[in-house]
JSON list of C-alpha atoms in Angstrom, two decimals:
[
{"chain": "I", "resi": 138, "resn": "MET", "atom": "CA", "xyz": [-0.03, -0.05, 0.00]},
{"chain": "I", "resi": 139, "resn": "SER", "atom": "CA", "xyz": [1.24, 3.50, -0.85]},
{"chain": "I", "resi": 140, "resn": "THR", "atom": "CA", "xyz": [1.06, 6.62, 1.42]},
{"chain": "I", "resi": 141, "resn": "VAL", "atom": "CA", "xyz": [1.04, 10.05, 1.58]},
{"chain": "I", "resi": 142, "resn": "THR", "atom": "CA", "xyz": [1.70, 12.53, 4.54]},
{"chain": "I", "resi": 143, "resn": "ALA", "atom": "CA", "xyz": [-0.02, 15.47, 5.52]},
{"chain": "I", "resi": 144, "resn": "GLU", "atom": "CA", "xyz": [1.92, 17.91, 7.59]},
{"chain": "I", "resi": 145, "resn": "ALA", "atom": "CA", "xyz": [1.61, 20.83, 10.12]},
{"chain": "I", "resi": 146, "resn": "ARG", "atom": "CA", "xyz": [3.67, 22.73, 12.57]},
{"chain": "I", "resi": 147, "resn": "HIS", "atom": "CA", "xyz": [2.91, 25.06, 15.21]},
{"chain": "I", "resi": 148, "resn": "ARG", "atom": "CA", "xyz": [4.88, 27.22, 17.74]},
{"chain": "I", "resi": 149, "resn": "PHE", "atom": "CA", "xyz": [3.60, 27.68, 21.19]},
{"chain": "I", "resi": 150, "resn": "ALA", "atom": "CA", "xyz": [5.07, 30.63, 22.86]},
{"chain": "I", "resi": 151, "resn": "SER", "atom": "CA", "xyz": [4.43, 29.78, 26.30]},
{"chain": "I", "resi": 152, "resn": "LEU", "atom": "CA", "xyz": [2.96, 26.25, 26.42]},
{"chain": "I", "resi": 153, "resn": "THR", "atom": "CA", "xyz": [5.82, 23.84, 27.44]},
{"chain": "I", "resi": 154, "resn": "PRO", "atom": "CA", "xyz": [5.97, 20.30, 25.63]},
{"chain": "I", "resi": 155, "resn": "ASP", "atom": "CA", "xyz": [4.41, 18.76, 28.69]},
{"chain": "I", "resi": 156, "resn": "GLN", "atom": "CA", "xyz": [1.52, 21.13, 28.64]},
{"chain": "I", "resi": 157, "resn": "VAL", "atom": "CA", "xyz": [1.01, 20.37, 24.82]},
{"chain": "I", "resi": 158, "resn": "PHE", "atom": "CA", "xyz": [1.14, 16.78, 25.71]},
{"chain": "I", "resi": 159, "resn": "ALA", "atom": "CA", "xyz": [-1.25, 17.06, 28.10]},
{"chain": "I", "resi": 160, "resn": "ALA", "atom": "CA", "xyz": [-3.43, 18.91, 25.84]},
{"chain": "I", "resi": 161, "resn": "TRP", "atom": "CA", "xyz": [-4.02, 15.73, 23.67]},
{"chain": "I", "resi": 162, "resn": "THR", "atom": "CA", "xyz": [-4.16, 13.10, 26.50]},
{"chain": "I", "resi": 163, "resn": "ASP", "atom": "CA", "xyz": [-6.29, 14.84, 29.36]},
{"chain": "I", "resi": 164, "resn": "PRO", "atom": "CA", "xyz": [-9.74, 14.73, 28.60]},
{"chain": "I", "resi": 165, "resn": "ALA", "atom": "CA", "xyz": [-10.54, 18.28, 30.08]},
{"chain": "I", "resi": 166, "resn": "LEU", "atom": "CA", "xyz": [-8.07, 20.10, 28.30]},
{"chain": "I", "resi": 167, "resn": "LEU", "atom": "CA", "xyz": [-8.68, 18.09, 25.22]},
{"chain": "I", "resi": 168, "resn": "ARG", "atom": "CA", "xyz": [-12.51, 19.30, 25.47]},
{"chain": "I", "resi": 169, "resn": "GLN", "atom": "CA", "xyz": [-11.34, 22.80, 25.93]},
{"chain": "I", "resi": 170, "resn": "TRP", "atom": "CA", "xyz": [-9.69, 23.22, 22.98]},
{"chain": "I", "resi": 171, "resn": "MET", "atom": "CA", "xyz": [-12.00, 21.00, 20.97]},
{"chain": "I", "resi": 172, "resn": "VAL", "atom": "CA", "xyz": [-14.69, 23.67, 21.87]},
{"chain": "I", "resi": 173, "resn": "VAL", "atom": "CA", "xyz": [-12.43, 26.28, 20.31]},
{"chain": "I", "resi": 174, "resn": "HIS", "atom": "CA", "xyz": [-11.47, 24.34, 17.43]},
{"chain": "I", "resi": 175, "resn": "LEU", "atom": "CA", "xyz": [-15.18, 23.73, 16.57]},
{"chain": "I", "resi": 176, "resn": "ARG", "atom": "CA", "xyz": [-16.26, 27.17, 17.12]},
{"chain": "I", "resi": 177, "resn": "GLU", "atom": "CA", "xyz": [-14.11, 28.32, 14.28]},
{"chain": "I", "resi": 178, "resn": "THR", "atom": "CA", "xyz": [-15.08, 25.60, 11.86]},
{"chain": "I", "resi": 179, "resn": "GLU", "atom": "CA", "xyz": [-18.72, 25.09, 12.83]},
{"chain": "I", "resi": 180, "resn": "PRO", "atom": "CA", "xyz": [-19.94, 27.71, 15.05]},
{"chain": "I", "resi": 181, "resn": "GLU", "atom": "CA", "xyz": [-23.47, 26.26, 15.90]},
{"chain": "I", "resi": 182, "resn": "ALA", "atom": "CA", "xyz": [-22.07, 22.65, 16.72]},
{"chain": "I", "resi": 183, "resn": "GLN", "atom": "CA", "xyz": [-21.16, 21.34, 20.01]},
{"chain": "I", "resi": 184, "resn": "VAL", "atom": "CA", "xyz": [-18.71, 18.93, 21.42]},
{"chain": "I", "resi": 185, "resn": "THR", "atom": "CA", "xyz": [-20.75, 15.97, 22.43]},
{"chain": "I", "resi": 186, "resn": "ARG", "atom": "CA", "xyz": [-18.25, 13.43, 23.79]},
{"chain": "I", "resi": 187, "resn": "ILE", "atom": "CA", "xyz": [-14.41, 13.11, 24.70]},
{"chain": "I", "resi": 188, "resn": "GLN", "atom": "CA", "xyz": [-13.23, 9.83, 25.94]},
{"chain": "I", "resi": 189, "resn": "VAL", "atom": "CA", "xyz": [-9.54, 9.33, 26.36]},
{"chain": "I", "resi": 190, "resn": "ASP", "atom": "CA", "xyz": [-7.60, 6.10, 27.79]},
{"chain": "I", "resi": 191, "resn": "ALA", "atom": "CA", "xyz": [-4.16, 7.57, 27.20]},
{"chain": "I", "resi": 192, "resn": "VAL", "atom": "CA", "xyz": [-2.05, 4.50, 27.29]},
{"chain": "I", "resi": 193, "resn": "VAL", "atom": "CA", "xyz": [-0.66, 2.50, 24.57]},
{"chain": "I", "resi": 194, "resn": "GLY", "atom": "CA", "xyz": [-3.24, 0.85, 22.61]},
{"chain": "I", "resi": 195, "resn": "GLY", "atom": "CA", "xyz": [-5.89, 2.56, 24.62]},
{"chain": "I", "resi": 196, "resn": "ARG", "atom": "CA", "xyz": [-8.76, 4.11, 22.63]},
{"chain": "I", "resi": 197, "resn": "TYR", "atom": "CA", "xyz": [-9.87, 8.02, 22.27]},
{"chain": "I", "resi": 198, "resn": "CYS", "atom": "CA", "xyz": [-12.80, 9.31, 20.76]},
{"chain": "I", "resi": 199, "resn": "PHE", "atom": "CA", "xyz": [-13.96, 12.92, 19.83]},
{"chain": "I", "resi": 200, "resn": "ALA", "atom": "CA", "xyz": [-17.79, 13.37, 18.75]},
{"chain": "I", "resi": 201, "resn": "ASP", "atom": "CA", "xyz": [-19.71, 16.58, 18.17]},
{"chain": "I", "resi": 202, "resn": "SER", "atom": "CA", "xyz": [-23.07, 17.50, 16.94]},
{"chain": "I", "resi": 203, "resn": "ARG", "atom": "CA", "xyz": [-22.24, 17.78, 12.94]},
{"chain": "I", "resi": 204, "resn": "ASP", "atom": "CA", "xyz": [-24.52, 14.84, 11.83]},
{"chain": "I", "resi": 205, "resn": "GLY", "atom": "CA", "xyz": [-23.09, 12.71, 14.82]},
{"chain": "I", "resi": 206, "resn": "SER", "atom": "CA", "xyz": [-19.47, 13.55, 13.36]},
{"chain": "I", "resi": 207, "resn": "GLU", "atom": "CA", "xyz": [-16.86, 11.34, 15.42]},
{"chain": "I", "resi": 208, "resn": "ALA", "atom": "CA", "xyz": [-13.16, 10.78, 15.27]},
{"chain": "I", "resi": 209, "resn": "TRP", "atom": "CA", "xyz": [-11.63, 7.82, 17.19]},
{"chain": "I", "resi": 210, "resn": "GLY", "atom": "CA", "xyz": [-8.36, 5.69, 17.11]},
{"chain": "I", "resi": 211, "resn": "TYR", "atom": "CA", "xyz": [-6.01, 3.94, 19.26]},
{"chain": "I", "resi": 212, "resn": "TYR", "atom": "CA", "xyz": [-2.85, 5.26, 20.88]},
{"chain": "I", "resi": 213, "resn": "LYS", "atom": "CA", "xyz": [0.44, 3.70, 19.36]},
{"chain": "I", "resi": 214, "resn": "GLU", "atom": "CA", "xyz": [3.27, 5.62, 21.00]},
{"chain": "I", "resi": 215, "resn": "LEU", "atom": "CA", "xyz": [3.13, 7.80, 24.25]},
{"chain": "I", "resi": 216, "resn": "GLU", "atom": "CA", "xyz": [6.40, 9.13, 25.20]},
{"chain": "I", "resi": 217, "resn": "ARG", "atom": "CA", "xyz": [5.73, 12.02, 27.63]},
{"chain": "I", "resi": 218, "resn": "PRO", "atom": "CA", "xyz": [6.45, 15.05, 26.88]},
{"chain": "I", "resi": 219, "resn": "HIS", "atom": "CA", "xyz": [7.82, 14.44, 23.36]},
{"chain": "I", "resi": 220, "resn": "ARG", "atom": "CA", "xyz": [5.93, 12.01, 21.27]},
{"chain": "I", "resi": 221, "resn": "ILE", "atom": "CA", "xyz": [2.29, 10.94, 20.46]},
{"chain": "I", "resi": 222, "resn": "ALA", "atom": "CA", "xyz": [1.36, 8.52, 17.82]},
{"chain": "I", "resi": 223, "resn": "PHE", "atom": "CA", "xyz": [-2.43, 7.40, 17.16]},
{"chain": "I", "resi": 224, "resn": "SER", "atom": "CA", "xyz": [-4.63, 5.87, 14.72]},
{"chain": "I", "resi": 225, "resn": "TRP", "atom": "CA", "xyz": [-7.10, 8.27, 13.31]},
{"chain": "I", "resi": 226, "resn": "PHE", "atom": "CA", "xyz": [-10.64, 7.08, 12.08]},
{"chain": "I", "resi": 227, "resn": "VAL", "atom": "CA", "xyz": [-13.66, 8.67, 11.01]},
{"chain": "I", "resi": 228, "resn": "ASP", "atom": "CA", "xyz": [-15.52, 5.73, 9.48]},
{"chain": "I", "resi": 229, "resn": "PRO", "atom": "CA", "xyz": [-15.80, 2.02, 10.56]},
{"chain": "I", "resi": 230, "resn": "ALA", "atom": "CA", "xyz": [-14.26, 0.85, 7.27]},
{"chain": "I", "resi": 231, "resn": "GLU", "atom": "CA", "xyz": [-11.06, 2.98, 7.82]},
{"chain": "I", "resi": 232, "resn": "GLU", "atom": "CA", "xyz": [-10.52, 0.89, 11.17]},
{"chain": "I", "resi": 233, "resn": "GLN", "atom": "CA", "xyz": [-10.59, -2.25, 9.47]},
{"chain": "I", "resi": 234, "resn": "GLU", "atom": "CA", "xyz": [-7.73, -1.04, 7.17]},
{"chain": "I", "resi": 235, "resn": "ASP", "atom": "CA", "xyz": [-5.96, 0.76, 9.78]},
{"chain": "I", "resi": 236, "resn": "ASN", "atom": "CA", "xyz": [-3.66, 2.79, 7.50]},
{"chain": "I", "resi": 237, "resn": "SER", "atom": "CA", "xyz": [-3.93, 6.11, 9.17]},
{"chain": "I", "resi": 238, "resn": "LEU", "atom": "CA", "xyz": [-1.31, 7.29, 11.50]},
{"chain": "I", "resi": 239, "resn": "VAL", "atom": "CA", "xyz": [-1.32, 10.60, 13.15]},
{"chain": "I", "resi": 240, "resn": "THR", "atom": "CA", "xyz": [2.35, 11.48, 15.02]},
{"chain": "I", "resi": 241, "resn": "LEU", "atom": "CA", "xyz": [3.01, 14.51, 17.10]},
{"chain": "I", "resi": 242, "resn": "ARG", "atom": "CA", "xyz": [6.59, 15.08, 17.77]},
{"chain": "I", "resi": 243, "resn": "ILE", "atom": "CA", "xyz": [6.71, 18.12, 20.56]},
{"chain": "I", "resi": 244, "resn": "GLU", "atom": "CA", "xyz": [10.07, 19.72, 20.94]},
{"chain": "I", "resi": 245, "resn": "PRO", "atom": "CA", "xyz": [11.15, 22.57, 23.56]},
{"chain": "I", "resi": 246, "resn": "GLU", "atom": "CA", "xyz": [11.78, 26.09, 22.16]},
{"chain": "I", "resi": 247, "resn": "GLY", "atom": "CA", "xyz": [12.48, 28.98, 24.21]},
{"chain": "I", "resi": 248, "resn": "ALA", "atom": "CA", "xyz": [10.05, 29.25, 26.85]},
{"chain": "I", "resi": 249, "resn": "GLY", "atom": "CA", "xyz": [7.58, 27.07, 24.68]},
{"chain": "I", "resi": 250, "resn": "SER", "atom": "CA", "xyz": [7.46, 24.69, 22.42]},
{"chain": "I", "resi": 251, "resn": "ILE", "atom": "CA", "xyz": [7.01, 23.61, 18.55]},
{"chain": "I", "resi": 252, "resn": "VAL", "atom": "CA", "xyz": [4.88, 20.71, 17.48]},
{"chain": "I", "resi": 253, "resn": "TYR", "atom": "CA", "xyz": [5.34, 18.88, 14.01]},
{"chain": "I", "resi": 254, "resn": "ALA", "atom": "CA", "xyz": [2.07, 16.92, 13.10]},
{"chain": "I", "resi": 255, "resn": "SER", "atom": "CA", "xyz": [2.34, 14.34, 10.39]},
{"chain": "I", "resi": 256, "resn": "HIS", "atom": "CA", "xyz": [-0.70, 12.57, 9.14]},
{"chain": "I", "resi": 257, "resn": "GLU", "atom": "CA", "xyz": [0.12, 9.20, 7.18]},
{"chain": "I", "resi": 258, "resn": "MET", "atom": "CA", "xyz": [-2.43, 7.95, 5.28]},
{"chain": "I", "resi": 259, "resn": "SER", "atom": "CA", "xyz": [-3.37, 5.78, 1.99]},
{"chain": "I", "resi": 260, "resn": "ASP", "atom": "CA", "xyz": [-2.76, 7.57, -1.21]},
{"chain": "I", "resi": 261, "resn": "GLU", "atom": "CA", "xyz": [-6.50, 7.46, -2.14]},
{"chain": "I", "resi": 262, "resn": "TRP", "atom": "CA", "xyz": [-6.33, 10.71, -0.02]},
{"chain": "I", "resi": 263, "resn": "THR", "atom": "CA", "xyz": [-3.77, 12.57, -1.96]},
{"chain": "I", "resi": 264, "resn": "ASP", "atom": "CA", "xyz": [-6.32, 15.06, -3.24]},
{"chain": "I", "resi": 265, "resn": "TYR", "atom": "CA", "xyz": [-6.91, 15.95, 0.51]},
{"chain": "I", "resi": 266, "resn": "LEU", "atom": "CA", "xyz": [-3.29, 16.31, 1.78]},
{"chain": "I", "resi": 267, "resn": "GLU", "atom": "CA", "xyz": [-3.60, 20.15, 1.74]},
{"chain": "I", "resi": 268, "resn": "GLN", "atom": "CA", "xyz": [-7.20, 20.30, 3.64]},
{"chain": "I", "resi": 269, "resn": "THR", "atom": "CA", "xyz": [-5.69, 17.57, 6.04]},
{"chain": "I", "resi": 270, "resn": "GLY", "atom": "CA", "xyz": [-2.64, 19.47, 6.77]},
{"chain": "I", "resi": 271, "resn": "ARG", "atom": "CA", "xyz": [-4.69, 22.72, 7.48]},
{"chain": "I", "resi": 272, "resn": "ALA", "atom": "CA", "xyz": [-7.10, 20.90, 9.51]},
{"chain": "I", "resi": 273, "resn": "TRP", "atom": "CA", "xyz": [-4.28, 19.72, 11.66]},
{"chain": "I", "resi": 274, "resn": "ALA", "atom": "CA", "xyz": [-2.78, 23.24, 12.04]},
{"chain": "I", "resi": 275, "resn": "SER", "atom": "CA", "xyz": [-6.00, 24.46, 12.91]},
{"chain": "I", "resi": 276, "resn": "MET", "atom": "CA", "xyz": [-6.28, 21.88, 15.87]},
{"chain": "I", "resi": 277, "resn": "LEU", "atom": "CA", "xyz": [-2.85, 23.17, 16.98]},
{"chain": "I", "resi": 278, "resn": "GLU", "atom": "CA", "xyz": [-3.84, 26.73, 16.82]},
{"chain": "I", "resi": 279, "resn": "ALA", "atom": "CA", "xyz": [-7.01, 26.11, 19.00]},
{"chain": "I", "resi": 280, "resn": "ILE", "atom": "CA", "xyz": [-4.88, 24.42, 21.54]},
{"chain": "I", "resi": 281, "resn": "ASP", "atom": "CA", "xyz": [-2.74, 27.57, 21.72]},
{"chain": "I", "resi": 282, "resn": "GLN", "atom": "CA", "xyz": [-5.80, 30.03, 22.08]},
{"chain": "I", "resi": 283, "resn": "ALA", "atom": "CA", "xyz": [-7.45, 27.79, 24.65]},
{"chain": "I", "resi": 284, "resn": "LEU", "atom": "CA", "xyz": [-4.61, 27.06, 26.93]},
{"chain": "I", "resi": 285, "resn": "SER", "atom": "CA", "xyz": [-1.85, 29.79, 26.40]},
{"chain": "I", "resi": 286, "resn": "PRO", "atom": "CA", "xyz": [-2.11, 32.24, 29.42]},
{"chain": "I", "resi": 287, "resn": "ARG", "atom": "CA", "xyz": [-3.37, 35.40, 28.45]}
]
């Protein structure tokens, strides 16, 4: 199977690698930034469910009110505070194929951090690479907006 990779990166001026890591693994923090992200993309939608079992092999699920929209997957790597890898599914058929992997590399930078996100997926999604990269960048920006000190 051939794959393609969408990429994004974001600099966090004041969030440490540990804080960014927690944003992806702590359900309360995840809900905070998902609300911000959803407000930017679909202002009328609501976060309906956040479930996180932040252990290797553990399942996560994000759901919102947009036509029952849901994303889920399983943690493949959790190396606090520098690396998270997880599968990403939005359709049950994708879970059977298990060929979608998101990797977040979190590095310290000054008082904050920088995150490099990559989403490796089947090459059938080549036409969606740019859109997928923008979606990950938008999620990283939502973390910054929701969790950075003001």
